[in-house]
Coordinates of C-alpha atoms and ligand atoms in Angstrom, one line a residue:
M1 CA 21.9 19.7 0.0
V2 CA 19.8 16.9 -1.3
P3 CA 21.0 14.8 -4.2
E4 CA 18.2 15.8 -6.5
L5 CA 19.3 19.4 -6.4
V6 CA 23.1 18.8 -6.9
G7 CA 22.5 19.1 -10.7
K8 CA 21.2 22.7 -10.3
L9 CA 24.6 23.7 -8.8
T10 CA 26.7 21.7 -11.3
G11 CA 24.5 23.2 -14.0
L12 CA 25.6 26.6 -12.9
G13 CA 29.2 25.5 -13.3
Y14 CA 30.1 24.6 -9.7
E15 CA 31.9 21.4 -8.5
V16 CA 29.9 20.0 -5.5
A17 CA 31.7 18.1 -2.7
V18 CA 29.8 16.4 0.1
E19 CA 31.2 14.9 3.4
P20 CA 30.6 11.2 3.7
G21 CA 27.3 10.5 5.5
A22 CA 26.2 14.1 5.1
G23 CA 22.7 13.0 3.9
V24 CA 22.1 10.1 6.3
E25 CA 19.7 12.0 8.5
A26 CA 17.8 13.3 5.4
L27 CA 17.6 9.7 4.1
A28 CA 20.1 10.3 1.3
S29 CA 23.1 7.9 0.8
D30 CA 26.6 8.8 -0.4
E31 CA 25.8 6.8 -3.6
D32 CA 22.8 9.0 -4.2
Y33 CA 25.1 12.1 -4.2
V34 CA 27.7 10.4 -6.4
R35 CA 25.0 9.5 -8.9
A36 CA 23.8 13.1 -8.9
G37 CA 27.3 14.3 -9.9
A38 CA 28.8 15.3 -6.5
V39 CA 32.2 14.1 -5.1
V40 CA 31.9 12.5 -1.7
S41 CA 35.1 13.1 0.3
P42 CA 36.2 13.6 3.9
D43 CA 38.1 16.6 2.6
A44 CA 35.0 18.2 1.1
L45 CA 35.7 21.6 2.6
A46 CA 39.3 21.8 1.3
G47 CA 39.5 24.5 -1.3
A48 CA 35.8 25.3 -1.2
D49 CA 34.7 28.8 -2.2
L50 CA 31.4 28.3 -0.4
V51 CA 30.4 25.9 2.4
V52 CA 26.6 25.4 2.8
S53 CA 25.1 23.6 5.8
V54 CA 21.9 23.6 7.9
Q55 CA 23.4 24.4 11.3
P56 CA 26.3 26.9 11.6
L57 CA 29.8 25.3 11.3
D58 CA 31.7 24.3 14.3
P59 CA 34.3 26.9 15.5
L60 CA 37.1 24.4 14.9
V61 CA 36.0 24.0 11.3
I62 CA 35.7 27.8 10.8
R63 CA 39.2 28.4 12.1
R64 CA 40.5 26.0 9.4
L65 CA 38.8 27.9 6.5
P66 CA 41.0 30.2 4.4
A67 CA 40.1 33.9 4.5
G68 CA 37.7 34.7 1.8
T69 CA 35.7 31.5 2.1
A70 CA 32.0 32.0 2.2
T71 CA 29.5 30.1 4.4
M72 CA 25.7 29.9 4.2
S73 CA 23.6 28.3 6.9
F74 CA 21.1 29.0 9.7
L75 CA 23.1 31.3 12.0
P76 CA 21.0 33.2 14.6
P77 CA 23.5 36.1 15.0
A78 CA 22.3 37.4 18.4
Q79 CA 22.6 33.9 19.9
S80 CA 25.9 33.1 18.2
L81 CA 28.1 36.1 19.0
D82 CA 31.3 33.9 19.7
L83 CA 30.8 32.2 16.4
V84 CA 30.3 35.5 14.6
A85 CA 33.5 36.8 16.2
D86 CA 35.3 33.7 14.8
L87 CA 33.9 34.2 11.4
R88 CA 35.0 37.8 11.4
D89 CA 38.5 37.1 12.7
C90 CA 39.0 34.3 10.1
G91 CA 37.9 36.6 7.3
V92 CA 35.0 34.4 6.4
T93 CA 32.1 35.9 4.5
S94 CA 29.0 34.4 6.2
F95 CA 25.3 34.5 5.2
A96 CA 22.5 33.7 7.7
M97 CA 19.3 32.2 6.3
E98 CA 17.4 33.9 9.2
L99 CA 18.4 37.3 7.8
V100 CA 17.2 36.8 4.2
P101 CA 14.8 39.8 3.8
R102 CA 11.1 38.8 3.7
I103 CA 10.4 40.6 0.4
S104 CA 8.5 39.0 -2.5
R105 CA 11.7 38.6 -4.6
A106 CA 13.3 36.5 -1.8
Q107 CA 10.3 34.2 -1.1
S108 CA 12.0 31.3 -2.9
M109 CA 15.1 31.8 -0.6
D110 CA 13.1 32.1 2.6
A111 CA 14.1 29.1 4.7
L112 CA 12.3 30.4 7.9
S113 CA 9.1 30.1 5.9
S114 CA 9.9 26.7 4.4
Q115 CA 10.9 25.2 7.7
A116 CA 7.9 26.8 9.5
L117 CA 5.6 25.2 7.0
V118 CA 7.1 21.8 7.8
A119 CA 6.9 22.4 11.6
G120 CA 3.3 23.6 11.3
Y121 CA 2.2 20.5 9.5
R122 CA 4.1 18.3 12.0
S123 CA 2.5 20.1 15.0
A124 CA -1.0 19.1 13.7
V125 CA 0.0 15.5 13.0
V126 CA 1.6 15.3 16.5
A127 CA -1.6 16.6 18.1
A128 CA -3.7 14.1 16.1
G129 CA -1.4 11.3 17.1
L130 CA -1.4 12.1 20.8
L131 CA -5.1 12.8 21.0
R132 CA -7.0 9.6 21.7
R133 CA -10.1 10.5 19.8
F134 CA -11.1 11.3 16.2
F135 CA -10.3 14.6 14.6
P136 CA -13.3 14.4 12.1
L137 CA -17.0 14.1 12.8
N138 CA -18.1 10.5 12.4
M139 CA -21.7 9.7 11.8
T140 CA -22.2 5.9 12.0
A141 CA -25.0 3.5 12.5
A142 CA -23.7 3.1 16.0
G143 CA -24.0 6.8 16.7
T144 CA -22.3 10.1 16.1
V145 CA -18.9 11.1 17.3
P146 CA -18.4 14.9 17.3
P147 CA -15.2 16.3 15.7
A148 CA -12.2 17.3 17.9
E149 CA -11.9 21.0 18.7
I150 CA -8.5 22.5 18.2
V151 CA -7.2 25.9 19.3
V152 CA -4.2 27.4 17.5
L153 CA -2.3 30.4 18.9
G154 CA -0.2 32.3 16.5
A155 CA -1.2 32.3 12.8
G156 CA 2.0 33.0 11.0
V157 CA 3.4 30.5 8.5
A158 CA 3.5 27.6 11.0
G159 CA 0.2 28.4 12.6
L160 CA -1.7 28.7 9.2
Q161 CA -0.2 25.4 8.1
A162 CA -1.3 23.8 11.4
I163 CA -4.8 25.2 10.9
A164 CA -4.9 23.9 7.3
T165 CA -3.7 20.4 8.4
C166 CA -6.2 20.2 11.3
K167 CA -9.0 21.2 9.0
R168 CA -8.0 18.6 6.4
L169 CA -8.2 16.0 9.1
G170 CA -11.7 17.2 9.9
A171 CA -11.3 19.0 13.2
V172 CA -13.1 22.2 14.2
V173 CA -10.4 24.8 14.5
K174 CA -10.3 28.2 16.3
A175 CA -7.3 30.4 16.2
Y176 CA -5.9 33.7 17.6
D177 CA -3.1 36.0 16.6
V178 CA -2.2 39.5 17.7
R179 CA -1.8 40.8 14.1
A180 CA -4.9 42.4 12.5
A181 CA -4.2 40.8 9.1
A182 CA -4.2 37.3 10.7
A183 CA -8.0 37.2 11.3
E184 CA -8.8 37.2 7.6
E185 CA -6.0 34.6 6.9
I186 CA -7.4 32.3 9.7
R187 CA -10.9 32.6 8.2
S188 CA -9.6 31.9 4.7
M189 CA -8.4 28.5 6.0
G190 CA -11.9 27.7 7.1
A191 CA -11.2 28.2 10.8
Q192 CA -12.9 30.5 13.3
S193 CA -10.9 33.6 14.2
I194 CA -11.1 34.2 18.0
D195 CA -11.8 37.9 18.6
L196 CA -10.7 38.9 22.1
E197 CA -11.5 42.6 21.4
L198 CA -8.0 43.6 22.4
E199 CA -5.9 46.1 20.4
T200 CA -3.9 44.4 17.7
L201 CA -0.1 44.4 17.9
E202 CA 1.4 45.1 14.4
G203 CA 5.1 45.8 14.4
A204 CA 7.7 46.5 11.6
G205 CA 7.6 44.4 8.5
G206 CA 4.2 42.9 9.2
Y207 CA 5.5 41.1 12.3
A208 CA 4.0 41.0 15.8
R209 CA 5.1 43.5 18.5
E210 CA 5.9 42.5 22.0
M211 CA 3.1 42.8 24.5
T212 CA 3.1 44.7 27.7
E213 CA 2.6 42.5 30.8
D214 CA -0.9 44.0 31.3
R215 CA -1.9 43.1 27.8
A216 CA -0.4 39.6 28.2
A217 CA -2.4 39.0 31.4
R218 CA -5.6 40.2 29.8
Q219 CA -5.0 38.0 26.7
R220 CA -4.4 35.0 29.0
E221 CA -7.6 35.7 30.9
L222 CA -9.7 36.0 27.8
L223 CA -8.2 32.9 26.2
T224 CA -8.7 30.7 29.2
P225 CA -12.3 29.5 28.3
Y226 CA -11.3 28.7 24.7
I227 CA -8.4 26.6 26.0
A228 CA -10.4 24.8 28.7
N229 CA -12.9 23.7 26.0
A230 CA -10.3 22.6 23.4
D231 CA -9.3 18.9 22.9
A232 CA -5.9 20.1 21.6
L233 CA -4.0 23.3 21.8
I234 CA -1.2 24.1 19.3
T235 CA 1.0 27.2 20.0
T236 CA 3.2 28.7 17.3
A237 CA 3.6 32.4 18.5
A238 CA 6.9 34.2 18.1
V239 CA 8.2 37.8 18.1
P240 CA 11.3 38.2 15.9
G241 CA 14.6 38.5 17.9
R242 CA 12.8 37.9 21.2
Q243 CA 12.0 35.0 23.5
A244 CA 8.7 33.4 22.6
P245 CA 5.8 35.1 24.5
M246 CA 4.3 33.1 27.3
L247 CA 0.7 32.8 26.3
V248 CA -0.6 29.9 28.4
T249 CA 0.1 29.4 32.1
A250 CA 0.2 25.9 33.7
E251 CA -3.0 26.9 35.5
M252 CA -4.8 27.4 32.2
V253 CA -3.6 24.0 31.0
E254 CA -4.8 22.4 34.2
Q255 CA -8.4 23.4 33.3
M256 CA -8.3 21.3 30.1
R257 CA -10.3 18.0 30.1
P258 CA -8.8 14.5 30.6
G259 CA -7.1 13.3 27.5
S260 CA -6.3 16.8 26.2
V261 CA -3.1 17.6 24.2
V262 CA -0.9 20.6 24.0
V263 CA 1.7 21.0 21.3
D264 CA 4.1 23.9 21.9
L265 CA 6.1 24.6 18.8
A266 CA 7.9 27.5 20.5
A267 CA 9.3 25.3 23.4
E268 CA 12.9 25.8 22.2
T269 CA 12.8 29.6 22.2
G270 CA 11.3 29.9 25.7
G271 CA 7.9 28.3 25.2
N272 CA 4.4 29.7 24.7
V273 CA 3.2 27.3 27.3
E274 CA 4.5 27.4 30.9
G275 CA 6.1 24.1 31.8
S276 CA 6.6 22.8 28.3
V277 CA 10.0 21.1 27.7
P278 CA 11.8 21.0 24.3
G279 CA 11.9 17.4 23.0
K280 CA 9.7 15.9 25.8
V281 CA 6.1 15.1 26.5
V282 CA 5.3 16.2 30.1
R283 CA 2.0 16.0 31.9
I284 CA 0.4 19.2 33.3
G285 CA -3.0 18.5 34.9
N286 CA -5.0 16.4 32.6
A287 CA -3.0 17.3 29.5
Q288 CA 0.0 15.8 27.7
V289 CA 2.2 18.7 26.8
W290 CA 4.6 18.1 23.8
G291 CA 7.5 20.5 23.5
G292 CA 9.0 21.0 20.0
F293 CA 12.7 20.5 19.5
N294 CA 14.2 21.0 16.0
V295 CA 10.8 20.1 14.7
P296 CA 11.5 20.3 10.9
S297 CA 14.2 17.6 11.4
Q298 CA 11.3 15.2 12.3
M299 CA 10.2 15.4 8.7
P300 CA 13.7 15.2 7.2
A301 CA 12.9 14.6 3.5
P302 CA 10.6 17.5 2.8
A303 CA 12.5 19.8 5.3
S304 CA 15.8 19.1 3.5
K305 CA 14.4 19.3 0.1
L306 CA 12.8 22.7 0.7
Y307 CA 15.9 24.0 2.6
A308 CA 18.2 22.9 -0.2
Q309 CA 15.9 24.6 -2.8
N310 CA 16.1 27.8 -0.7
I311 CA 19.9 27.5 -0.7
V312 CA 20.2 26.8 -4.4
N313 CA 18.1 29.9 -5.1
L314 CA 20.2 32.1 -2.9
V315 CA 23.5 30.7 -4.3
T316 CA 22.1 31.3 -7.9
L317 CA 21.5 34.9 -7.0
M318 CA 25.2 35.2 -5.9
T319 CA 26.6 33.4 -8.9
V320 CA 28.1 34.5 -12.2
K321 CA 27.5 31.4 -14.4
G322 CA 30.4 29.9 -16.2
E323 CA 30.4 30.6 -19.9
D324 CA 30.0 27.6 -22.3
G325 CA 30.0 25.2 -19.4
G326 CA 33.0 26.8 -17.8
P327 CA 33.4 27.1 -14.0
A328 CA 31.0 29.4 -12.0
T329 CA 32.2 32.3 -10.0
F330 CA 30.7 32.9 -6.5
A331 CA 30.4 36.7 -6.7
P332 CA 27.8 38.1 -4.3
D333 CA 26.7 41.6 -5.3
F334 CA 26.5 43.6 -2.0
E335 CA 24.4 46.3 -3.8
D336 CA 21.6 43.7 -3.8
E337 CA 19.4 44.0 -0.7
I338 CA 19.0 40.2 -0.4
V339 CA 22.8 39.7 -0.5
S340 CA 23.5 42.6 1.8
G341 CA 20.6 41.9 4.2
S342 CA 21.6 38.2 4.7
C343 CA 25.3 38.9 5.2
V344 CA 26.7 38.6 8.8
T345 CA 30.5 39.0 8.3
R346 CA 32.6 40.1 5.4
E347 CA 36.3 40.8 4.9
G348 CA 37.2 40.8 8.6
H349 CA 34.2 42.9 9.7
V350 CA 30.8 42.3 11.1
W351 CA 28.6 43.5 8.3
H352 CA 25.2 43.0 10.0
E353 CA 24.8 46.2 12.1
P354 CA 22.6 45.0 15.0
T355 CA 25.1 42.1 15.5
R356 CA 28.1 44.4 15.4
D357 CA 26.4 46.6 18.0
L358 CA 25.8 43.6 20.2
L359 CA 29.4 42.4 19.9
E360 CA 30.7 45.9 20.6
G361 CA 28.3 46.3 23.5
V362 CA 26.5 49.3 22.0
T363 CA 23.0 49.8 23.5
P364 CA 20.4 50.3 20.7
Ligands
NAD401 P1 6.7 34.4 13.5 O1 7.3 33.0 13.4 O2 7.6 35.5 13.9 O3 5.5 34.4 14.5 C1 4.4 33.5 14.4 C2 3.1 34.2 14.7 O4 3.0 34.4 16.1 C3 2.9 35.5 14.0 O5 1.8 35.4 13.2 C4 2.7 36.5 15.1 O6 1.8 37.5 14.8 C5 2.2 35.6 16.2 N1 2.3 36.1 17.6 C6 3.3 36.8 18.2 N2 3.0 37.1 19.4 C7 1.8 36.6 19.7 C8 0.9 36.7 20.8 N3 1.2 37.3 21.9 N4 -0.3 36.1 20.7 C9 -0.7 35.5 19.6 N5 0.1 35.4 18.5 C10 1.3 36.0 18.5 O7 6.0 34.8 12.2 P2 6.1 34.2 10.7 O8 5.2 33.0 10.6 O9 7.5 34.0 10.3 O10 5.4 35.4 9.8 C11 4.8 36.5 10.3 C12 4.4 37.4 9.2 O11 5.3 37.6 8.2 C13 3.1 37.1 8.5 O12 2.4 38.2 8.2 C14 3.6 36.4 7.3 O13 2.6 36.5 6.3 C15 4.7 37.3 6.9 N6 5.6 36.7 6.0 C16 6.0 37.4 4.9 C17 6.9 36.7 4.0 C18 7.3 37.4 2.7 O14 6.8 38.5 2.4 N7 8.2 36.9 2.0 C19 7.4 35.5 4.3 C20 7.0 34.9 5.5 C21 6.1 35.5 6.3

């Protein structure tokens, strides 16, 4: 929660308590929270109806929460099965920001999108910072310096933001995505859409489908000349619920020119680029390869502000406002598809079916 949005929650009729130092990483001091109307206390969690955080709570903290308490945070359920079991066993009602349905009504609550936007921008700025040449064309009396050429793989929320930022910095941008709809979106950003003449891979809900190994090999082969010619490569490809697809081998990176840069935003989830390491810059052939690690946190102020706004919007949906300035009631309506879709555990049960199946060892 950022101080500037505390007033939205107190306006609904909530009391807001914040742990000391909670905002330090997001550049907000305890005094900022107090000025905004929050209480700063080491016992902030005591008596809370709802606990909101960015990362999921620690299991030791969960085990101290009274049954019936609600939590709201990022909580990748498939990768957090022990934590989900704790939340279930402690009778905690938990909501995962990853599970907020991607429907128009929930756009203002979509933290995956808001954080992907921040990461996409950051990826372009990192590429520009590491590349020891201009992004834009420069025509000067001393001669002309051509613009940098950037290739972006994956044109979802992060990829489109990376494209837009590279374009604003004046680079020539080419991009590729497996979804049919992406080509038009890439062009609308002023970039060239790379057409590999391969079948498109549209899955459920407008997301990408996983590739077969044959299709992946062919895609890599066809992308090789584009990557070899690029000054910088930015990869942002993901398939929901799966490891990131490996799009670029070390051999492909080795064909890039001296001084080239690779930014792999998917490094944390397996990597789009073979050999990328989350949180590190490694050298592969001639290229510096930057692996993303909790990238939104590298731009803490906007990432926190957008995330806090997503949280406030979701909390508002689940609130019965206090009458005449009276206290608010946190009362999620499980008939609402946003509430129901984002819930992981409730009243001692795992509410989210795919996670329940995983916990119970059911093969889908
Ligand atoms: P994502 O993070 O799951 O994936 C990023 C991109 O990688 C996607 O565009 C995907 O097609 C691409 N990709 C996957 N495998 C690839 C491969 N092998 N090669 C190249 N690219 C590959 O996706 P996202 O950014 O969260 O969004 C994806 C879709 O969801 C988009 O259509 C977006 O417009 C849509 N969306 C809708 C809403 C909404 O309606 N509220 C919100 C956000 C996103």
